[in-house]
Amino acid sequence: MKVTGVAAPFLPLCQRLLPSRLAGLSMTLLKATALEIVILAGHLLLYPSGMAQERRGPLPELPSPQDATQLPTEAKPPVVLLHGFIDNRSVFVLLRRSLAQHGRRQVESLNYSPLTCDIRTAAELLGRHIEEICERTGSREVDIVGHSLGGLIARYYVQRLGGDLRVRTLVTLGTPHSGTAVAPLANAHPIVRQMRPDSAVIEELTRPAPGCRTHFVSFWSDLDHLMEPLETACIDHPDLIAQNVQVSGIGHLALPVHPAVATGIRQALDTPLPETSAANRTTARTTAHTGTHAGGLTVA
């Protein structure tokens, strides 16, 4: 994934002062940083609009019986969007629009309290929300897209609280699946401590999860400065059906808003899930270090 047009006039100077590979990396980093600043500014403007919980309006009407030939063979499950640390549902404005434009009738963004101090408690609350969504919509299961901490909360629900009975596909964006060591000064917050590599929550997620039904897709970026190490945003568990997708040239904040990532998310949600037995779950697991390029994303 390439981000172009930012600070391009400085390219010749950088190429003269730095070796070609280092200059290219520096320019990519500069572009990604500039994009992060723009996204942060826009998000700060939208943040107040996402502080309240989303209003649950009536579901869109289904086509009339005479249009039954136009109905899909199987209705798509609702999509639940779950934001990251010190954030709210406003981060998903563009992704939500993209999903709606491509046939997702039921997309809901959930806010968890900014005072949340425990991933386990947030995961239990997520489970109650999903039960309510399934009851209200008549759907047997949902898909979840979680950004950063939101992905970790959703994974804990799926893997440790039996949520695989309700979650068909879980897509995570820049989620510290193995814990992140960045910003040690933030350890004063208990939920940040739970995102550390040596935390009890991260240890629980390494435990066996035989028969887990959910399909995991993890998007990780090579310029995500909140992931230390970068590969912590990949899922590596022998019992999980998981695919890791590398995104190049953008940072942490850009993951839920970049159009190429949105396309990848839609593809992940719309791809029919293979029938994978417990015996071949390990072979279904992938890593982000060996893959091919497709549409600007490195799919492993």
Tab-separated table of N, CA and C in Angstrom, residues 6-165:
chain	number	residue	atom	x	y	z
A	6	VAL	N	2.889	13.302	-0.434
A	6	VAL	CA	3.214	14.021	0.788
A	6	VAL	C	4.709	14.320	0.803
A	7	ALA	N	5.067	15.599	0.902
A	7	ALA	CA	6.456	16.032	1.001
A	7	ALA	C	7.293	15.590	-0.193
A	8	ALA	N	6.694	15.390	-1.363
A	8	ALA	CA	7.432	14.947	-2.543
A	8	ALA	C	8.540	15.904	-2.971
A	9	PRO	N	8.423	17.237	-2.823
A	9	PRO	CA	9.491	18.129	-3.268
A	9	PRO	C	10.824	17.897	-2.568
A	10	PHE	N	10.818	17.245	-1.412
A	10	PHE	CA	12.059	17.021	-0.687
A	10	PHE	C	12.773	15.755	-1.121
A	11	LEU	N	12.172	14.978	-2.027
A	11	LEU	CA	12.750	13.707	-2.424
A	11	LEU	C	14.144	13.836	-3.026
A	12	PRO	N	14.413	14.750	-3.985
A	12	PRO	CA	15.770	14.836	-4.545
A	12	PRO	C	16.827	15.116	-3.485
A	13	LEU	N	16.538	15.993	-2.531
A	13	LEU	CA	17.501	16.302	-1.486
A	13	LEU	C	17.792	15.069	-0.641
A	14	CYS	N	16.743	14.320	-0.283
A	14	CYS	CA	16.942	13.118	0.520
A	14	CYS	C	17.768	12.084	-0.246
A	15	GLN	N	17.540	11.980	-1.544
A	15	GLN	CA	18.285	11.004	-2.324
A	15	GLN	C	19.751	11.373	-2.420
A	16	ARG	N	20.072	12.660	-2.384
A	16	ARG	CA	21.479	13.083	-2.442
A	16	ARG	C	22.172	12.858	-1.104
A	17	LEU	N	21.420	13.058	-0.013
A	17	LEU	CA	22.034	12.989	1.297
A	17	LEU	C	22.093	11.575	1.860
A	18	LEU	N	21.179	10.690	1.412
A	18	LEU	CA	21.085	9.360	1.985
A	18	LEU	C	21.246	8.296	0.916
A	19	PRO	N	21.710	7.109	1.291
A	19	PRO	CA	21.707	5.989	0.351
A	19	PRO	C	20.301	5.753	-0.171
A	20	SER	N	20.206	5.183	-1.359
A	20	SER	CA	18.908	5.078	-2.030
A	20	SER	C	17.886	4.321	-1.187
A	21	ARG	N	18.258	3.166	-0.606
A	21	ARG	CA	17.292	2.397	0.181
A	21	ARG	C	16.884	3.156	1.434
A	22	LEU	N	17.843	3.803	2.094
A	22	LEU	CA	17.532	4.563	3.297
A	22	LEU	C	16.673	5.776	2.971
A	23	ALA	N	16.964	6.426	1.828
A	23	ALA	CA	16.148	7.571	1.415
A	23	ALA	C	14.718	7.154	1.155
A	24	GLY	N	14.552	5.986	0.489
A	24	GLY	CA	13.207	5.500	0.218
A	24	GLY	C	12.448	5.211	1.495
A	25	LEU	N	13.139	4.589	2.458
A	25	LEU	CA	12.499	4.305	3.732
A	25	LEU	C	12.145	5.588	4.464
A	26	SER	N	13.057	6.558	4.443
A	26	SER	CA	12.799	7.809	5.138
A	26	SER	C	11.607	8.538	4.536
A	27	MET	N	11.504	8.532	3.211
A	27	MET	CA	10.379	9.201	2.568
A	27	MET	C	9.067	8.490	2.893
A	28	THR	N	9.102	7.159	2.893
A	28	THR	CA	7.897	6.410	3.230
A	28	THR	C	7.458	6.717	4.653
A	29	LEU	N	8.433	6.774	5.561
A	29	LEU	CA	8.129	7.085	6.954
A	29	LEU	C	7.595	8.503	7.088
A	30	LEU	N	8.179	9.454	6.347
A	30	LEU	CA	7.723	10.832	6.401
A	30	LEU	C	6.294	10.953	5.894
A	31	LYS	N	5.992	10.274	4.795
A	31	LYS	CA	4.637	10.302	4.258
A	31	LYS	C	3.641	9.687	5.240
A	32	ALA	N	4.028	8.549	5.824
A	32	ALA	CA	3.133	7.894	6.766
A	32	ALA	C	2.884	8.767	7.996
A	33	THR	N	3.935	9.436	8.479
A	33	THR	CA	3.783	10.305	9.648
A	33	THR	C	2.874	11.493	9.330
A	34	ALA	N	3.063	12.085	8.150
A	34	ALA	CA	2.205	13.202	7.749
A	34	ALA	C	0.747	12.758	7.654
A	35	LEU	N	0.531	11.556	7.113
A	35	LEU	CA	-0.830	11.042	7.010
A	35	LEU	C	-1.435	10.803	8.393
A	36	GLU	N	-0.624	10.281	9.325
A	36	GLU	CA	-1.109	10.059	10.680
A	36	GLU	C	-1.546	11.372	11.324
A	37	ILE	N	-0.784	12.439	11.088
A	37	ILE	CA	-1.121	13.740	11.674
A	37	ILE	C	-2.437	14.257	11.101
A	38	VAL	N	-2.614	14.105	9.795
A	38	VAL	CA	-3.862	14.540	9.155
A	38	VAL	C	-5.049	13.745	9.705
A	39	ILE	N	-4.868	12.428	9.817
A	39	ILE	CA	-5.952	11.585	10.325
A	39	ILE	C	-6.271	11.931	11.774
A	40	LEU	N	-5.240	12.179	12.578
A	40	LEU	CA	-5.455	12.541	13.974
A	40	LEU	C	-6.245	13.843	14.087
A	41	ALA	N	-5.894	14.823	13.257
A	41	ALA	CA	-6.611	16.098	13.288
A	41	ALA	C	-8.084	15.904	12.928
A	42	GLY	N	-8.324	15.128	11.885
A	42	GLY	CA	-9.700	14.869	11.491
A	42	GLY	C	-10.465	14.094	12.552
A	43	HIS	N	-9.767	13.152	13.178
A	43	HIS	CA	-10.434	12.345	14.195
A	43	HIS	C	-10.785	13.173	15.425
A	44	LEU	N	-9.931	14.120	15.781
A	44	LEU	CA	-10.235	14.990	16.917
A	44	LEU	C	-11.499	15.810	16.657
A	45	LEU	N	-11.700	16.194	15.401
A	45	LEU	CA	-12.913	16.935	15.064
A	45	LEU	C	-14.159	16.060	15.169
A	46	LEU	N	-14.017	14.776	14.805
A	46	LEU	CA	-15.161	13.874	14.813
A	46	LEU	C	-15.420	13.247	16.182
A	47	TYR	N	-14.414	13.291	17.046
A	47	TYR	CA	-14.504	12.568	18.316
A	47	TYR	C	-15.767	12.891	19.121
A	48	PRO	N	-16.147	14.167	19.279
A	48	PRO	CA	-17.362	14.457	20.074
A	48	PRO	C	-18.613	13.777	19.527
A	49	SER	N	-18.677	13.606	18.206
A	49	SER	CA	-19.876	13.001	17.621
A	49	SER	C	-19.997	11.518	17.946
A	50	GLY	N	-18.912	10.895	18.374
A	50	GLY	CA	-18.952	9.470	18.660
A	50	GLY	C	-18.962	9.124	20.135
A	51	MET	N	-19.117	10.112	20.997
A	51	MET	CA	-19.034	9.852	22.430
A	51	MET	C	-20.261	9.115	22.951
A	52	ALA	N	-21.419	9.416	22.397
A	52	ALA	CA	-22.636	8.731	22.831
A	52	ALA	C	-22.763	7.394	22.120
A	53	GLN	N	-23.469	6.467	22.776
A	53	GLN	CA	-23.718	5.192	22.123
A	53	GLN	C	-24.579	5.399	20.878
A	54	GLU	N	-24.389	4.541	19.929
A	54	GLU	CA	-25.119	4.629	18.665
A	54	GLU	C	-26.603	4.354	18.869
A	55	ARG	N	-27.446	5.127	18.200
A	55	ARG	CA	-28.880	4.889	18.259
A	55	ARG	C	-29.228	3.701	17.379
A	56	ARG	N	-30.082	2.837	17.894
A	56	ARG	CA	-30.492	1.650	17.144
A	56	ARG	C	-31.780	1.948	16.400
A	57	GLY	N	-31.662	2.285	15.129
A	57	GLY	CA	-32.840	2.549	14.321
A	57	GLY	C	-33.421	1.262	13.778
A	58	PRO	N	-34.567	1.337	13.087
A	58	PRO	CA	-35.158	0.132	12.493
A	58	PRO	C	-34.259	-0.424	11.403
A	59	LEU	N	-34.306	-1.732	11.242
A	59	LEU	CA	-33.504	-2.370	10.205
A	59	LEU	C	-34.038	-1.994	8.836
A	60	PRO	N	-33.168	-1.911	7.819
A	60	PRO	CA	-33.642	-1.644	6.465
A	60	PRO	C	-34.625	-2.720	6.019
A	61	GLU	N	-35.631	-2.303	5.273
A	61	GLU	CA	-36.646	-3.247	4.823
A	61	GLU	C	-36.078	-4.194	3.786
A	62	LEU	N	-36.503	-5.455	3.877
A	62	LEU	CA	-36.105	-6.445	2.882
A	62	LEU	C	-36.919	-6.250	1.609
A	63	PRO	N	-36.417	-6.699	0.463
A	63	PRO	CA	-37.195	-6.607	-0.770
A	63	PRO	C	-38.503	-7.369	-0.639
A	64	SER	N	-39.498	-6.937	-1.389
A	64	SER	CA	-40.804	-7.587	-1.351
A	64	SER	C	-40.724	-8.982	-1.961
A	65	PRO	N	-41.718	-9.850	-1.684
A	65	PRO	CA	-41.677	-11.227	-2.192
A	65	PRO	C	-41.506	-11.320	-3.699
A	66	GLN	N	-42.076	-10.374	-4.465
A	66	GLN	CA	-41.945	-10.445	-5.914
A	66	GLN	C	-40.503	-10.215	-6.371
A	67	ASP	N	-39.672	-9.660	-5.468
A	67	ASP	CA	-38.265	-9.453	-5.799
A	67	ASP	C	-37.384	-10.544	-5.191
A	68	ALA	N	-38.008	-11.683	-4.852
A	68	ALA	CA	-37.273	-12.727	-4.145
A	68	ALA	C	-36.102	-13.255	-4.956
A	69	THR	N	-36.202	-13.173	-6.287
A	69	THR	CA	-35.112	-13.680	-7.110
A	69	THR	C	-33.842	-12.870	-6.929
A	70	GLN	N	-33.956	-11.655	-6.381
A	70	GLN	CA	-32.798	-10.801	-6.189
A	70	GLN	C	-32.155	-10.971	-4.816
A	71	LEU	N	-32.798	-11.774	-3.951
A	71	LEU	CA	-32.249	-11.967	-2.621
A	71	LEU	C	-30.987	-12.818	-2.683
A	72	PRO	N	-29.979	-12.532	-1.843
A	72	PRO	CA	-28.811	-13.394	-1.799
A	72	PRO	C	-29.183	-14.756	-1.241
A	73	THR	N	-28.392	-15.771	-1.579
A	73	THR	CA	-28.682	-17.114	-1.108
A	73	THR	C	-28.539	-17.198	0.413
A	74	GLU	N	-27.695	-16.369	1.001
A	74	GLU	CA	-27.512	-16.368	2.436
A	74	GLU	C	-27.264	-14.942	2.905
A	75	ALA	N	-28.052	-14.486	3.878
A	75	ALA	CA	-27.903	-13.122	4.374
A	75	ALA	C	-26.558	-12.970	5.074
A	76	LYS	N	-25.942	-11.811	4.899
A	76	LYS	CA	-24.667	-11.548	5.551
A	76	LYS	C	-24.921	-11.207	7.008
A	77	PRO	N	-24.089	-11.704	7.906
A	77	PRO	CA	-24.297	-11.415	9.338
A	77	PRO	C	-24.018	-9.956	9.647
A	78	PRO	N	-24.543	-9.446	10.749
A	78	PRO	CA	-24.214	-8.080	11.162
A	78	PRO	C	-22.719	-7.931	11.409
A	79	VAL	N	-22.231	-6.705	11.199
A	79	VAL	CA	-20.828	-6.384	11.467
A	79	VAL	C	-20.780	-5.482	12.694
A	80	VAL	N	-19.978	-5.863	13.657
A	80	VAL	CA	-19.796	-5.086	14.878
A	80	VAL	C	-18.411	-4.446	14.833
A	81	LEU	N	-18.346	-3.125	15.002
A	81	LEU	CA	-17.087	-2.377	14.973
A	81	LEU	C	-16.709	-1.991	16.393
A	82	LEU	N	-15.462	-2.289	16.771
A	82	LEU	CA	-15.023	-2.056	18.146
A	82	LEU	C	-13.728	-1.247	18.133
A	83	HIS	N	-13.774	-0.056	18.744
A	83	HIS	CA	-12.675	0.903	18.667
A	83	HIS	C	-11.539	0.546	19.619
A	84	GLY	N	-10.466	1.338	19.558
A	84	GLY	CA	-9.285	1.113	20.376
A	84	GLY	C	-9.259	1.936	21.654
A	85	PHE	N	-8.099	1.943	22.300
A	85	PHE	CA	-7.897	2.582	23.600
A	85	PHE	C	-8.081	4.099	23.509
A	86	ILE	N	-8.801	4.674	24.466
A	86	ILE	CA	-9.098	6.119	24.536
A	86	ILE	C	-9.643	6.610	23.189
A	87	ASP	N	-10.613	5.916	22.684
A	87	ASP	CA	-11.195	6.258	21.382
A	87	ASP	C	-12.694	6.032	21.465
A	88	ASN	N	-13.397	6.203	20.361
A	88	ASN	CA	-14.813	5.872	20.312
A	88	ASN	C	-15.197	5.508	18.880
A	89	ARG	N	-16.480	5.291	18.662
A	89	ARG	CA	-16.955	4.757	17.395
A	89	ARG	C	-16.737	5.690	16.210
A	90	SER	N	-16.407	6.968	16.460
A	90	SER	CA	-16.215	7.904	15.351
A	90	SER	C	-15.037	7.515	14.455
A	91	VAL	N	-14.130	6.683	14.960
A	91	VAL	CA	-12.985	6.262	14.151
A	91	VAL	C	-13.425	5.423	12.952
A	92	PHE	N	-14.633	4.887	13.000
A	92	PHE	CA	-15.097	3.980	11.950
A	92	PHE	C	-16.050	4.647	10.958
A	93	VAL	N	-16.105	5.951	10.920
A	93	VAL	CA	-17.043	6.630	10.022
A	93	VAL	C	-16.842	6.194	8.573
A	94	LEU	N	-15.612	6.220	8.088
A	94	LEU	CA	-15.348	5.873	6.692
A	94	LEU	C	-15.503	4.381	6.436
A	95	LEU	N	-15.041	3.547	7.350
A	95	LEU	CA	-15.168	2.102	7.166
A	95	LEU	C	-16.627	1.687	7.176
A	96	ARG	N	-17.389	2.277	8.061
A	96	ARG	CA	-18.820	1.949	8.119
A	96	ARG	C	-19.503	2.289	6.799
A	97	ARG	N	-19.177	3.468	6.251
A	97	ARG	CA	-19.765	3.876	4.972
A	97	ARG	C	-19.375	2.902	3.862
A	98	SER	N	-18.108	2.479	3.863
A	98	SER	CA	-17.638	1.545	2.851
A	98	SER	C	-18.374	0.218	2.941
A	99	LEU	N	-18.559	-0.287	4.151
A	99	LEU	CA	-19.263	-1.557	4.307
A	99	LEU	C	-20.719	-1.433	3.863
A	100	ALA	N	-21.360	-0.329	4.223
A	100	ALA	CA	-22.761	-0.135	3.842
A	100	ALA	C	-22.919	-0.030	2.330
A	101	GLN	N	-21.976	0.633	1.683
A	101	GLN	CA	-22.043	0.785	0.231
A	101	GLN	C	-21.827	-0.522	-0.505
A	102	HIS	N	-21.269	-1.492	0.170
A	102	HIS	CA	-20.994	-2.785	-0.473
A	102	HIS	C	-21.846	-3.898	0.126
A	103	GLY	N	-23.059	-3.550	0.537
A	103	GLY	CA	-24.051	-4.573	0.818
A	103	GLY	C	-24.226	-4.999	2.256
A	104	ARG	N	-23.533	-4.376	3.200
A	104	ARG	CA	-23.732	-4.746	4.594
A	104	ARG	C	-24.874	-3.930	5.181
A	105	ARG	N	-26.030	-4.559	5.347
A	105	ARG	CA	-27.214	-3.854	5.822
A	105	ARG	C	-27.130	-3.516	7.301
A	106	GLN	N	-26.454	-4.352	8.070
A	106	GLN	CA	-26.433	-4.205	9.515
A	106	GLN	C	-24.990	-4.007	9.986
A	107	VAL	N	-24.656	-2.758	10.268
A	107	VAL	CA	-23.330	-2.419	10.781
A	107	VAL	C	-23.530	-1.617	12.058
A	108	GLU	N	-22.954	-2.064	13.154
A	108	GLU	CA	-23.137	-1.391	14.436
A	108	GLU	C	-21.785	-1.112	15.075
A	109	SER	N	-21.616	0.101	15.584
A	109	SER	CA	-20.395	0.497	16.276
A	109	SER	C	-20.670	0.547	17.772
A	110	LEU	N	-19.843	-0.126	18.542
A	110	LEU	CA	-20.028	-0.170	19.985
A	110	LEU	C	-18.983	0.694	20.679
A	111	ASN	N	-19.400	1.416	21.692
A	111	ASN	CA	-18.491	2.145	22.560
A	111	ASN	C	-18.348	1.392	23.879
A	112	TYR	N	-17.124	1.193	24.323
A	112	TYR	CA	-16.937	0.773	25.702
A	112	TYR	C	-16.417	1.972	26.478
A	113	SER	N	-16.632	1.989	27.772
A	113	SER	CA	-16.343	3.165	28.578
A	113	SER	C	-14.852	3.508	28.563
A	114	PRO	N	-14.515	4.814	28.463
A	114	PRO	CA	-13.106	5.206	28.577
A	114	PRO	C	-12.519	4.914	29.951
A	115	LEU	N	-13.380	4.603	30.906
A	115	LEU	CA	-12.925	4.252	32.252
A	115	LEU	C	-12.680	2.750	32.398
A	116	THR	N	-12.871	2.002	31.315
A	116	THR	CA	-12.638	0.560	31.354
A	116	THR	C	-11.205	0.265	31.772
A	117	CYS	N	-11.039	-0.600	32.761
A	117	CYS	CA	-9.708	-0.907	33.283
A	117	CYS	C	-9.355	-2.385	33.191
A	118	ASP	N	-10.221	-3.180	32.566
A	118	ASP	CA	-9.955	-4.609	32.499
A	118	ASP	C	-10.469	-5.183	31.178
A	119	ILE	N	-9.592	-5.858	30.447
A	119	ILE	CA	-9.963	-6.438	29.159
A	119	ILE	C	-11.003	-7.526	29.342
A	120	ARG	N	-10.899	-8.300	30.414
A	120	ARG	CA	-11.852	-9.390	30.650
A	120	ARG	C	-13.270	-8.836	30.853
A	121	THR	N	-13.376	-7.769	31.636
A	121	THR	CA	-14.692	-7.158	31.874
A	121	THR	C	-15.271	-6.604	30.587
A	122	ALA	N	-14.415	-5.943	29.779
A	122	ALA	CA	-14.878	-5.400	28.499
A	122	ALA	C	-15.327	-6.521	27.572
A	123	ALA	N	-14.634	-7.665	27.613
A	123	ALA	CA	-15.013	-8.796	26.763
A	123	ALA	C	-16.364	-9.376	27.181
A	124	GLU	N	-16.619	-9.437	28.488
A	124	GLU	CA	-17.922	-9.905	28.963
A	124	GLU	C	-19.036	-8.964	28.505
A	125	LEU	N	-18.791	-7.659	28.587
A	125	LEU	CA	-19.779	-6.681	28.138
A	125	LEU	C	-20.012	-6.810	26.637
A	126	LEU	N	-18.939	-7.040	25.876
A	126	LEU	CA	-19.077	-7.249	24.434
A	126	LEU	C	-19.970	-8.450	24.161
A	127	GLY	N	-19.787	-9.513	24.930
A	127	GLY	CA	-20.621	-10.697	24.746
A	127	GLY	C	-22.094	-10.403	24.950
A	128	ARG	N	-22.416	-9.589	25.958
A	128	ARG	CA	-23.821	-9.231	26.196
A	128	ARG	C	-24.371	-8.394	25.051
A	129	HIS	N	-23.540	-7.480	24.529
A	129	HIS	CA	-23.970	-6.676	23.384
A	129	HIS	C	-24.250	-7.564	22.168
A	130	ILE	N	-23.398	-8.536	21.937
A	130	ILE	CA	-23.572	-9.397	20.766
A	130	ILE	C	-24.822	-10.265	20.907
A	131	GLU	N	-25.094	-10.743	22.109
A	131	GLU	CA	-26.329	-11.507	22.318
A	131	GLU	C	-27.539	-10.641	22.009
A	132	GLU	N	-27.500	-9.381	22.439
A	132	GLU	CA	-28.610	-8.461	22.165
A	132	GLU	C	-28.761	-8.209	20.673
A	133	ILE	N	-27.629	-8.048	19.969
A	133	ILE	CA	-27.669	-7.807	18.523
A	133	ILE	C	-28.260	-9.016	17.803
A	134	CYS	N	-27.842	-10.211	18.192
A	134	CYS	CA	-28.355	-11.418	17.544
A	134	CYS	C	-29.856	-11.576	17.790
A	135	GLU	N	-30.291	-11.284	19.009
A	135	GLU	CA	-31.712	-11.387	19.316
A	135	GLU	C	-32.521	-10.357	18.535
A	136	ARG	N	-31.993	-9.144	18.433
A	136	ARG	CA	-32.720	-8.073	17.759
A	136	ARG	C	-32.772	-8.256	16.247
A	137	THR	N	-31.699	-8.779	15.674
A	137	THR	CA	-31.625	-8.902	14.213
A	137	THR	C	-32.054	-10.270	13.708
A	138	GLY	N	-32.154	-11.240	14.626
A	138	GLY	CA	-32.490	-12.588	14.200
A	138	GLY	C	-31.326	-13.344	13.593
A	139	SER	N	-30.137	-12.810	13.722
A	139	SER	CA	-28.957	-13.464	13.165
A	139	SER	C	-28.366	-14.434	14.179
A	140	ARG	N	-27.839	-15.540	13.678
A	140	ARG	CA	-27.220	-16.535	14.565
A	140	ARG	C	-25.809	-16.135	14.961
A	141	GLU	N	-25.141	-15.321	14.118
A	141	GLU	CA	-23.754	-14.959	14.390
A	141	GLU	C	-23.460	-13.567	13.832
A	142	VAL	N	-22.295	-13.041	14.186
A	142	VAL	CA	-21.875	-11.718	13.734
A	142	VAL	C	-20.438	-11.805	13.242
A	143	ASP	N	-20.020	-10.757	12.526
A	143	ASP	CA	-18.619	-10.515	12.231
A	143	ASP	C	-18.162	-9.332	13.083
A	144	ILE	N	-16.891	-9.310	13.467
A	144	ILE	CA	-16.360	-8.207	14.269
A	144	ILE	C	-15.123	-7.647	13.587
A	145	VAL	N	-15.015	-6.305	13.569
A	145	VAL	CA	-13.789	-5.619	13.167
A	145	VAL	C	-13.336	-4.815	14.375
A	146	GLY	N	-12.150	-5.119	14.886
A	146	GLY	CA	-11.639	-4.434	16.067
A	146	GLY	C	-10.335	-3.735	15.778
A	147	HIS	N	-10.252	-2.465	16.149
A	147	HIS	CA	-9.019	-1.697	15.973
A	147	HIS	C	-8.234	-1.702	17.276
A	148	SER	N	-6.962	-2.080	17.212
A	148	SER	CA	-6.050	-1.995	18.351
A	148	SER	C	-6.600	-2.765	19.555
A	149	LEU	N	-6.815	-2.086	20.682
A	149	LEU	CA	-7.333	-2.735	21.872
A	149	LEU	C	-8.676	-3.409	21.610
A	150	GLY	N	-9.490	-2.821	20.744
A	150	GLY	CA	-10.780	-3.428	20.425
A	150	GLY	C	-10.635	-4.834	19.880
A	151	GLY	N	-9.601	-5.067	19.070
A	151	GLY	CA	-9.358	-6.403	18.558
A	151	GLY	C	-8.957	-7.376	19.649
A	152	LEU	N	-8.217	-6.889	20.646
A	152	LEU	CA	-7.790	-7.756	21.747
A	152	LEU	C	-8.983	-8.127	22.631
A	153	ILE	N	-9.865	-7.159	22.873
A	153	ILE	CA	-11.078	-7.437	23.641
A	153	ILE	C	-11.927	-8.488	22.928
A	154	ALA	N	-12.087	-8.308	21.617
A	154	ALA	CA	-12.895	-9.250	20.847
A	154	ALA	C	-12.249	-10.635	20.829
A	155	ARG	N	-10.925	-10.697	20.707
A	155	ARG	CA	-10.267	-12.007	20.703
A	155	ARG	C	-10.442	-12.703	22.041
A	156	TYR	N	-10.341	-11.959	23.143
A	156	TYR	CA	-10.530	-12.577	24.461
A	156	TYR	C	-11.944	-13.147	24.571
A	157	TYR	N	-12.924	-12.403	24.089
A	157	TYR	CA	-14.311	-12.887	24.110
A	157	TYR	C	-14.449	-14.173	23.302
A	158	VAL	N	-13.859	-14.189	22.116
A	158	VAL	CA	-13.966	-15.357	21.244
A	158	VAL	C	-13.242	-16.560	21.826
A	159	GLN	N	-12.015	-16.342	22.274
A	159	GLN	CA	-11.131	-17.443	22.633
A	159	GLN	C	-11.317	-17.933	24.060
A	160	ARG	N	-11.682	-17.030	24.974
A	160	ARG	CA	-11.724	-17.396	26.386
A	160	ARG	C	-13.134	-17.435	26.985
A	161	LEU	N	-14.111	-16.808	26.302
A	161	LEU	CA	-15.465	-16.733	26.866
A	161	LEU	C	-16.498	-17.435	25.987
A	162	GLY	N	-16.059	-18.268	25.073
A	162	GLY	CA	-16.993	-19.010	24.232
A	162	GLY	C	-17.615	-18.206	23.118
A	163	GLY	N	-17.034	-17.062	22.794
A	163	GLY	CA	-17.613	-16.213	21.760
A	163	GLY	C	-17.507	-16.777	20.359
A	164	ASP	N	-16.745	-17.842	20.158
A	164	ASP	CA	-16.650	-18.433	18.826
A	164	ASP	C	-17.984	-19.031	18.378
A	165	LEU	N	-18.904	-19.223	19.322
A	165	LEU	CA	-20.247	-19.677	18.949
A	165	LEU	C	-21.044	-18.576	18.266
